[in-house]
Amino acid sequence: MKKVAIFTEGHCELIFLRKLILNVFNYQNISLTCLEVVGDKQRQFPYKYEDPNYNINFELICVGNDTRVLSYIKDRYEGLIDLGFSMIIAIRDMYSKAYKKRVNHIDHSVIKSFIEGHQKTIKCFEKKGCHVQIHFSIMEFEAWLLSMPDLFPKIDQSLSIKNIKNQLGYDLTRISPEREFFHPTKELDKILNLIGKKYNKSQDQIESLIAHLDLSDYQQAAIDDKCPSFRDLYSKFLVLNKKAI
Amino acid sequence: MRLDKITYSEFINQPNEWKIKNFSFGEINLIVGQNAVGKTRTLNVINGLAILLSRKGEIPFREGNYQVNFSDKKEDYEYRLKYKDKCVLREKLIINSVTYLDRKEDGKGEIFFKKENKFFDFQTPKNEVAAVARRDNLQHPYLEKIYRWADKCVKYLFGEKMGKDTLLIHSEIGEPISNINIKDTDKAVKFFLAGYKKYKEDFNKEIINDMNKLGYNIEDLNTKTPEKLSLMGKVPSEMLVSKIQELYVLESDLNGETYQHEMSQGMFRALSLLIQLNFLFLVEKPGTILIDDMGEGLDYKRSTQLIKILIDKAKKYKAQLIMTTNDQFVMNSVPIEHWFILKREGSRCYGYNYRTSKKMFDNFELTGLNNFDLLTTDFYLTGNTKNTER
């Protein structure tokens, strides 16, 4: 059995990943546990899933802070190996205080320096047999949602591509949220404002948004390739799924 | 006035030698480092200077050699003081590159008289600090600035009782605010009553609001004669329970009051610090605030919230905050721009902060690790993120 630990900076990313994994694997051959870290304690996070014939065990852990993702993995790396984990995936946003301190726009050289810096950190503690991969959402995980335009009419019929274009000036089927939006959270908020809602990132709201996504949304986003950071992550799960079957 | 830089040494070439060189401070400073590197000692050095510059009379310490820089919007002060066996060997004050006071070992020196616009000779007792002994607002108004800095510099020992065992005797209740000594940091009850007297419910609300932000569900805060307290042994008449007051809070999820002697140490530390700092911010003009062992005894949520409250208030009221901590949560919640990393080699202490090592701090942010790992990996020394064997 393969054990994969996935660490996310927040609960939004965890909920998104949970649904993505369940959809990619079609609820088969996997078990899934979700945890969140509060202070220095781990507690259960909804929800747990287990296929009786699972051969991949995913553990999703929300650490609650962007700079905590790698620190948390580093401090527990040996313990994770002892527990049998052979793959660790770290997920965080590029948009951060440290990034904004450098520039206030999308800058590929700054993005590159953050990715290289994180990879260098991983090399300092990583050992053979348990690979650690860092995946940045660029600039935020919300860019991935914006790269799935079919999501919005499912939330509310009035959030058609045409209406969003008329109101906000961009065509979600054409633009690359990863290249266009420095602060994708704001754009998602603007879209929800069109139906009188605010994007508050609450657990309930994220659960409700993510519930509208299905495999076709992920597939289309990967084919359109408007967010290469999402495509890379999605491809990873496709490979894992092939091995699990 | 703000303390910008300090160089200090004592007992040179003796077993108890101690040196710190060019420690520079900003508005918000969090001193971090391994155990026994000199975090508390650094605060004591600053506090020691405040004592020397705010108290008239004989020098209370044996030996020391200070070179300090202060500044405000208008002027840069450089002050040097060297003393041994409780006698001053050299003292000098330079303001904007001009010497205003220069005094030698025999107590004789020159000082600038503002009204005459001239320097005159003076002599002061060998065992007294001239910057204090010569205070005169007409002739030497420039000395007032450093006196005020010293007078307003307060040190809090957050890892200690913070006044939990100190109650108030009735006779102290009516004392005017001018009688309050802000350095009596174990008198939380007294500070509360003085603040309450001046600002009434606004003072109370500010503290309750701060405590609520920490997650303490307090609805009321005041002082009272304790109902359930009994004092042990022979008690002087003025100390009878009926004649003392202590703080109490009313928590929304409890029916009765919680008196200060019943509070957890962590809760009382937070309450005491917030009472005293709100008093400083609202009643006094705050100067340099020193807090040792910040966060000690508080859980994750409370220590991170308390640090946020303190930083916000220090910025709002333009106070200088210099704290030490061993608390991982505090370290992770204070931006590394405010960090001051201490490293000790023998008797010498070295400091690294954003002003002196900007590139290193900027590079650390690229590693993706949290602040605490700046210490655990020795990144500030080696530039890599391998865990250090300890």
XYZ file of C-alpha atoms in Angstrom, chain A residues 38-40 66-72 74-75 92 97-98 101-102 110 113-114 116-118 120-124, chain B residues 300 328-329 332 335-337 354 361-373 376-377 383-387:
56
model
C -4.237 24.084 15.586
C -1.337 25.362 17.666
C 0.805 22.280 18.017
C 1.780 29.352 4.329
C 5.218 29.402 5.954
C 4.233 26.524 8.153
C 3.833 24.040 5.297
C 7.500 23.211 4.745
C 8.475 23.706 8.400
C 5.815 21.229 9.437
C 10.654 19.217 7.793
C 10.018 18.699 11.503
C 0.728 26.599 -0.919
C 3.477 38.574 2.637
C 7.020 37.658 1.625
C 7.287 42.549 0.095
C 9.232 42.081 -3.128
C 10.321 36.390 -8.247
C 13.208 32.481 -6.841
C 10.510 31.310 -4.420
C 13.934 27.426 -6.193
C 14.242 28.545 -2.575
C 11.603 26.032 -1.467
C 16.552 24.006 -1.944
C 14.970 23.720 1.503
C 13.479 20.353 0.614
C 16.856 19.061 -0.587
C 18.302 19.830 2.841
C -0.856 29.344 20.876
C 7.873 29.430 19.186
C 4.382 30.849 18.646
C 6.287 32.781 14.291
C 7.526 39.382 11.239
C 11.236 38.739 10.843
C 11.768 42.418 10.062
C 16.975 43.250 9.364
C 16.656 37.796 6.140
C 15.313 38.295 2.598
C 16.898 35.026 1.462
C 15.374 33.202 4.387
C 11.890 34.155 3.220
C 12.535 32.262 -0.013
C 13.083 29.008 1.907
C 9.369 28.760 2.740
C 10.088 27.960 6.368
C 8.517 29.670 9.326
C 10.407 32.200 11.431
C 11.313 29.743 14.158
C 13.396 27.768 11.667
C 16.667 26.010 14.530
C 18.571 25.756 11.242
C 22.687 30.267 4.821
C 21.301 26.752 4.587
C 18.291 25.079 6.103
C 19.818 21.905 7.473
C 18.679 21.318 11.021
